[in-house]
Amino acid sequence: MNKSRVLRPAPDLPAEEAQAARFEKARLAQSTAVLEDYAELISDLIASEGEARPTDIARRLGVSHATAIKSIARLKREGLATSKLYRGVFLTPNGETLARRVRTRHRLVVDLLLAVGVPQGAAEADAEGIEHHVSDETLRAFAEFLDRK
Amino acid sequence: MNKSRVLRPAPDLPAEEAQAARFEKARLAQSTAVLEDYAELISDLIASEGEARPTDIARRLGVSHATAIKSIARLKREGLATSKLYRGVFLTPNGETLARRVRTRHRLVVDLLLAVGVPQGAAEADAEGIEHHVSDETLRAFAEFLDRK
DNA sequence: TTCTAAATGTAGCCTAGGCTACATTTGTTC
DNA sequence: GAACAAATGTAGCCTAGGCTACATTTAGAA
């Protein structure tokens, strides 16, 4: 039945697996993207406003407060944040570490986009989605490229 | 109650909205990422194997065939693909157009990563997630940067 | 101190995209 | 042409992350 399968030479198989692995990595990155965004935002809000409240988080992310509260619950489940009823949200040490890493990465991505000639607005907008898929290896390359400039 | 709200100066508000808009754009890009991946893959399979079958699509993406079939159903709902029971999958003209656009964008992203010094493996892996968040404006900047090199 | 608006939290719904388990169809092989 | 293995499709479950509607708590104002 499967004629094409039989005809396909063996060398294709490793390539197929590599492709599948790339997609899987992208899916994984996506599943942590929300956590990363929240961690960074909570950290920013605490730094600039003194506290991170669900309503402010929701407004900044452009989602309803109910959605924000649900995601905050996930952050808590994953050990990245803490909060008490009707009180603001705080990051655990793990959450702080994540926020720092995300902030650094975000800046590097924006800077790289600017360095290759992407206009400011587009750089900031696109970085918001791109950053979650930039591996440490790629990040290192970005840093070196910016150093050379 | 909301002291920080009152204290926050007006100039913050446009910035908040801009930030929310960036996140919303990223969410939107994410929701079309799967469609884009399938369209490109189906197009590739038809070109290289003569047909695109759910099992092959599933194996290449690293998901179960049931998942692939569900996503193919969404492609059909969105007018990007067609298929008959127990037959392969085909792209509509809209699907073809999307696939072409995605393929071009994918190549450009990989090329740009390579050009700034990202190692081949990381470039190919990261591009899989990054590409979906690269706007036309950014893509143009990438192309110009590569031309200059 | 009480009232009330805003913030916070809860419930329940939806879609997308994963999965496994099972049913059906196809096409090759004997 | 019958049997069987592989491909395809279906059903049902799960989680994440959207939403609206409603309930509860808080804290500032009167």
Coordinates of C-alpha atoms (C1' of nucleotides) in Angstrom, one line a residue:
Chain A
M1 CA 0.0 0.0 0.0
N2 CA 2.6 2.5 1.0
K3 CA 4.6 2.8 -2.1
S4 CA 6.3 6.1 -1.2
R5 CA 7.4 4.6 2.1
V6 CA 9.2 1.8 0.4
L7 CA 10.8 4.0 -2.2
R8 CA 12.1 6.6 0.3
P9 CA 15.8 5.9 0.9
A10 CA 17.1 5.3 4.4
P11 CA 18.9 8.7 4.7
D12 CA 15.6 10.4 5.0
L13 CA 14.7 8.9 8.3
P14 CA 17.3 10.7 10.4
A15 CA 16.2 13.9 8.7
E16 CA 12.6 13.2 9.6
E17 CA 13.4 12.6 13.2
A18 CA 15.5 15.8 13.3
Q19 CA 12.6 17.7 11.9
A20 CA 10.2 16.2 14.4
A21 CA 12.6 17.1 17.2
R22 CA 12.7 20.8 16.0
F23 CA 8.9 21.0 16.0
E24 CA 8.8 19.4 19.4
K25 CA 11.3 21.9 20.8
A26 CA 9.1 24.7 19.4
R27 CA 6.0 23.3 21.1
L28 CA 7.9 23.1 24.3
A29 CA 9.1 26.6 24.1
Q30 CA 5.6 27.7 23.4
S31 CA 4.3 26.0 26.5
T32 CA 6.7 28.0 28.7
A33 CA 6.2 31.3 26.9
V34 CA 3.3 32.4 29.0
L35 CA 5.1 31.6 32.3
E36 CA 8.1 33.6 31.0
D37 CA 5.9 36.6 30.1
Y38 CA 4.2 36.6 33.5
A39 CA 7.4 36.2 35.4
E40 CA 9.1 39.1 33.6
L41 CA 6.0 41.3 33.9
I42 CA 5.5 40.6 37.6
S43 CA 9.1 41.5 38.2
D44 CA 8.8 44.7 36.2
L45 CA 5.7 45.7 38.1
I46 CA 7.2 45.1 41.5
A47 CA 10.2 47.1 40.4
S48 CA 8.2 50.1 39.0
E49 CA 5.1 50.1 41.1
G50 CA 6.1 48.4 44.3
E51 CA 3.6 45.6 43.7
A52 CA 2.2 43.3 41.1
R53 CA -1.6 43.0 41.1
P54 CA -3.7 40.8 38.9
T55 CA -5.6 43.7 37.4
D56 CA -2.4 45.5 36.3
I57 CA -0.9 42.3 35.0
A58 CA -4.1 41.6 33.0
R59 CA -4.2 45.2 31.6
R60 CA -0.5 45.0 30.5
L61 CA -1.0 41.7 28.8
G62 CA -4.3 42.6 27.2
V63 CA -6.3 39.8 28.8
S64 CA -9.2 39.6 31.2
H65 CA -8.4 39.6 34.9
A66 CA -9.9 36.1 35.1
T67 CA -7.4 34.8 32.6
A68 CA -4.5 36.5 34.4
I69 CA -5.6 34.9 37.7
K70 CA -5.7 31.5 36.1
S71 CA -2.2 31.9 34.7
I72 CA -1.0 33.1 38.0
A73 CA -2.4 29.9 39.5
R74 CA -0.3 28.0 37.1
L75 CA 2.8 30.0 38.0
K76 CA 2.2 29.1 41.6
R77 CA 1.7 25.4 40.8
E78 CA 5.1 25.5 39.0
G79 CA 6.8 27.1 42.0
L80 CA 7.5 30.4 40.3
A81 CA 5.2 32.7 42.2
T82 CA 3.3 33.0 45.5
S83 CA 0.3 35.0 46.6
K84 CA -2.3 35.2 49.3
L85 CA -6.0 35.8 48.8
Y86 CA -6.7 39.4 47.8
R87 CA -3.0 40.2 48.0
G88 CA -0.5 41.0 45.3
V89 CA 1.7 38.4 43.5
F90 CA 5.3 37.8 44.3
L91 CA 8.0 35.7 42.6
T92 CA 9.8 32.9 44.3
P93 CA 13.6 32.7 43.9
N94 CA 13.1 30.5 40.9
G95 CA 10.6 33.0 39.5
E96 CA 13.1 35.8 40.0
T97 CA 15.8 33.9 38.2
L98 CA 13.5 33.1 35.3
A99 CA 12.5 36.8 35.1
R100 CA 16.1 37.9 35.0
R101 CA 16.9 35.5 32.3
V102 CA 13.9 36.5 30.3
R103 CA 14.6 40.2 30.6
T104 CA 18.2 39.8 29.5
R105 CA 17.2 37.6 26.6
H106 CA 14.4 40.1 25.6
R107 CA 16.9 43.0 25.5
L108 CA 19.4 41.0 23.5
V109 CA 16.8 40.0 20.9
V110 CA 15.5 43.6 20.5
D111 CA 19.1 44.9 20.2
L112 CA 20.0 42.3 17.6
L113 CA 16.9 43.1 15.5
L114 CA 17.8 46.8 15.7
A115 CA 21.4 46.0 14.8
V116 CA 20.4 44.3 11.6
G117 CA 18.2 47.2 10.6
V118 CA 14.7 46.3 11.9
P119 CA 12.7 49.5 12.7
Q120 CA 12.2 50.1 16.4
G121 CA 8.5 49.4 16.5
A122 CA 8.7 46.2 14.6
A123 CA 11.7 45.1 16.7
E124 CA 9.8 45.5 19.9
A125 CA 6.7 44.0 18.6
D126 CA 8.3 40.9 17.0
A127 CA 10.7 40.4 19.9
E128 CA 7.7 39.6 22.1
G129 CA 7.1 36.4 20.2
I130 CA 10.6 35.6 19.0
E131 CA 12.3 35.7 22.3
H132 CA 10.7 32.5 23.6
H133 CA 12.3 30.5 20.8
V134 CA 15.8 31.8 21.1
S135 CA 18.1 29.1 22.5
D136 CA 21.1 29.8 24.7
E137 CA 23.4 29.0 21.8
T138 CA 21.7 31.5 19.5
L139 CA 21.7 34.0 22.3
R140 CA 25.4 33.7 22.7
A141 CA 25.8 34.2 18.9
F142 CA 23.7 37.3 19.2
A143 CA 25.8 38.7 22.0
E144 CA 29.0 38.1 20.1
F145 CA 27.6 39.7 17.0
L146 CA 26.6 42.8 18.9
D147 CA 30.1 42.9 20.5
R148 CA 31.7 42.8 17.1
K149 CA 29.7 45.7 15.8
Chain B
M1 CA -7.9 51.4 47.1
N2 CA -5.7 51.6 44.1
K3 CA -3.0 53.9 45.2
S4 CA -0.5 53.0 42.5
R5 CA -3.1 53.7 39.9
V6 CA -3.7 57.2 41.0
L7 CA -0.1 57.9 41.3
R8 CA 0.8 56.6 37.9
P9 CA 1.3 59.5 35.5
A10 CA -0.8 59.6 32.4
P11 CA 2.1 58.9 29.9
D12 CA 2.1 55.3 31.2
L13 CA -1.2 54.5 29.7
P14 CA -0.3 54.6 26.0
A15 CA 2.7 52.5 26.9
E16 CA 0.5 50.0 28.6
E17 CA -1.8 49.8 25.6
A18 CA 1.2 49.4 23.3
Q19 CA 2.5 46.6 25.5
A20 CA -0.9 44.9 25.5
A21 CA -1.0 45.2 21.7
R22 CA 2.4 43.5 21.4
F23 CA 1.3 40.6 23.5
E24 CA -1.9 40.3 21.6
K25 CA 0.0 40.2 18.3
A26 CA 2.2 37.4 19.6
R27 CA -0.9 35.4 20.7
L28 CA -2.4 35.8 17.3
A29 CA 0.8 34.7 15.6
Q30 CA 0.8 31.7 17.8
S31 CA -2.7 30.7 16.8
T32 CA -1.7 30.6 13.1
A33 CA 1.6 28.9 13.7
V34 CA 0.2 25.4 13.5
L35 CA -1.7 26.2 10.3
E36 CA 1.5 27.6 8.8
D37 CA 3.6 24.6 9.7
Y38 CA 1.0 22.2 8.2
A39 CA 0.7 24.2 5.0
E40 CA 4.4 24.2 4.4
L41 CA 4.8 20.6 5.3
I42 CA 2.0 19.4 3.1
S43 CA 3.4 21.4 0.2
D44 CA 6.9 19.9 0.8
L45 CA 5.5 16.4 0.9
I46 CA 3.6 16.8 -2.3
A47 CA 6.7 18.2 -4.0
S48 CA 9.0 15.5 -2.7
E49 CA 6.8 12.4 -2.4
G50 CA 3.9 13.2 -4.8
E51 CA 1.4 13.1 -2.0
A52 CA 0.8 14.3 1.6
R53 CA -0.6 11.7 3.9
P54 CA -1.7 12.1 7.5
T55 CA 0.7 9.5 8.8
D56 CA 3.7 11.1 7.1
I57 CA 2.7 14.6 8.3
A58 CA 2.3 13.2 11.8
R59 CA 5.7 11.6 11.7
R60 CA 7.4 14.7 10.4
L61 CA 5.8 16.9 13.1
G62 CA 6.4 14.4 15.8
V63 CA 2.8 14.1 16.8
S64 CA 0.3 11.2 16.8
H65 CA -1.7 10.6 13.6
A66 CA -4.9 11.5 15.4
T67 CA -3.5 14.9 16.3
A68 CA -2.5 15.4 12.7
I69 CA -5.9 14.5 11.4
K70 CA -7.5 17.0 13.8
S71 CA -5.3 19.8 12.7
I72 CA -5.9 18.9 9.0
A73 CA -9.6 19.2 9.8
R74 CA -8.9 22.8 11.1
L75 CA -7.0 23.5 7.9
K76 CA -10.0 22.4 5.9
R77 CA -12.3 24.5 8.0
E78 CA -10.1 27.5 7.3
G79 CA -10.2 26.9 3.6
L80 CA -6.5 26.0 3.3
A81 CA -6.7 22.3 2.5
T82 CA -9.0 19.7 1.1
S83 CA -9.1 15.9 1.4
K84 CA -11.5 13.0 0.8
L85 CA -12.0 10.1 3.2
Y86 CA -8.9 7.8 3.2
R87 CA -7.2 10.0 0.6
G88 CA -4.3 12.3 0.8
V89 CA -4.4 16.0 1.7
F90 CA -4.2 18.8 -0.8
L91 CA -3.8 22.5 -0.5
T92 CA -6.3 25.0 -1.8
P93 CA -4.9 28.0 -3.7
N94 CA -5.0 29.9 -0.4
G95 CA -3.1 27.1 1.2
E96 CA -0.5 27.1 -1.6
T97 CA 0.0 30.8 -1.2
L98 CA 0.4 30.5 2.5
A99 CA 2.9 27.6 2.1
R100 CA 5.0 29.7 -0.3
R101 CA 5.0 32.6 2.0
V102 CA 6.0 30.5 4.9
R103 CA 8.7 28.7 3.1
T104 CA 10.3 32.0 1.9
R105 CA 10.1 33.4 5.4
H106 CA 11.6 30.3 6.9
R107 CA 14.6 30.4 4.6
L108 CA 15.2 34.1 5.2
V109 CA 15.1 33.6 9.0
V110 CA 17.6 30.7 8.8
D111 CA 19.8 32.7 6.5
L112 CA 19.7 35.7 8.8
L113 CA 20.6 33.6 11.9
L114 CA 23.5 32.1 10.0
A115 CA 24.6 35.5 8.8
V116 CA 24.9 36.8 12.4
G117 CA 26.9 33.8 13.4
V118 CA 24.4 31.3 14.8
P119 CA 25.6 27.7 14.3
Q120 CA 23.7 25.7 11.7
G121 CA 21.9 23.3 14.0
A122 CA 20.7 26.0 16.4
A123 CA 19.7 28.2 13.5
E124 CA 17.5 25.5 12.0
A125 CA 16.0 24.5 15.3
D126 CA 15.3 28.0 16.5
A127 CA 13.9 29.2 13.2
E128 CA 11.1 26.7 13.5
G129 CA 9.6 28.7 16.4
I130 CA 10.9 32.2 15.5
E131 CA 9.6 32.4 12.0
H132 CA 6.0 32.6 13.1
H133 CA 6.6 35.9 14.9
V134 CA 8.6 37.7 12.1
S135 CA 6.5 40.5 10.6
D136 CA 6.7 41.5 7.0
E137 CA 8.5 44.7 8.1
T138 CA 11.2 42.7 9.9
L139 CA 11.4 40.3 7.1
R140 CA 12.2 43.1 4.7
A141 CA 14.9 44.3 7.0
F142 CA 16.4 40.8 7.1
A143 CA 16.4 40.7 3.3
E144 CA 18.2 44.0 3.1
F145 CA 20.7 43.0 5.7
L146 CA 21.5 39.9 3.8
D147 CA 21.8 41.8 0.5
R148 CA 24.3 44.2 2.1
K149 CA 26.5 41.4 3.3
Chain C
dT1 C1' -18.7 53.6 60.7
dT2 C1' -21.0 52.5 57.0
dC3 C1' -21.4 52.4 52.0
dT4 C1' -19.9 51.5 47.7
dA5 C1' -16.8 51.1 43.7
dA6 C1' -12.9 48.6 42.4
dA7 C1' -10.2 44.7 42.9
dT8 C1' -10.1 39.9 43.5
dG9 C1' -11.6 35.4 43.1
dT10 C1' -14.8 31.5 41.3
dA11 C1' -17.6 28.9 38.0
dG12 C1' -18.4 27.4 33.8
dC13 C1' -18.0 27.7 28.9
dC14 C1' -15.2 27.5 24.5
dT15 C1' -11.3 26.3 21.2
dA16 C1' -6.9 24.4 20.2
dG17 C1' -3.9 20.8 20.2
dG18 C1' -1.9 17.1 22.7
dC19 C1' -2.9 11.9 23.8
dT20 C1' -4.7 6.6 23.7
dA21 C1' -8.0 3.3 22.4
dC22 C1' -10.9 1.5 19.1
dA23 C1' -13.3 1.1 14.4
dT24 C1' -13.0 1.2 9.6
dT25 C1' -11.0 1.2 5.0
dT26 C1' -7.4 0.1 1.8
dG27 C1' -4.3 -2.3 -0.9
dT28 C1' -0.9 -6.0 -1.1
dT29 C1' 0.1 -10.5 -0.8
dC30 C1' -0.8 -15.2 -0.9
Chain D
dG1 C1' -10.7 -13.4 -3.7
dA2 C1' -9.6 -13.6 1.2
dA3 C1' -6.7 -12.3 4.9
dC4 C1' -4.0 -9.2 7.0
dA5 C1' -1.2 -5.3 8.1
dA6 C1' -1.0 -0.5 7.6
dA7 C1' -3.2 3.7 7.1
dT8 C1' -7.1 6.4 8.2
dG9 C1' -10.7 8.0 10.8
dT10 C1' -13.5 8.5 15.3
dA11 C1' -14.4 9.0 20.2
dG12 C1' -13.2 10.7 24.3
dC13 C1' -10.0 12.4 27.6
dC14 C1' -6.6 16.1 29.3
dT15 C1' -4.3 20.8 29.8
dA16 C1' -3.7 25.5 28.6
dG17 C1' -5.5 29.8 28.0
dG18 C1' -9.0 32.6 26.2
dC19 C1' -13.8 34.6 27.7
dT20 C1' -18.3 36.3 30.5
dA21 C1' -21.0 36.3 34.5
dC22 C1' -21.4 36.2 39.2
dA23 C1' -19.7 36.3 44.2
dT24 C1' -16.7 38.1 47.6
dT25 C1' -13.4 41.2 49.8
dT26 C1' -11.1 45.4 50.3
dA27 C1' -10.2 50.1 51.2
dG28 C1' -11.3 54.8 50.3
dA29 C1' -15.0 58.3 50.9
dA30 C1' -18.8 60.2 53.0

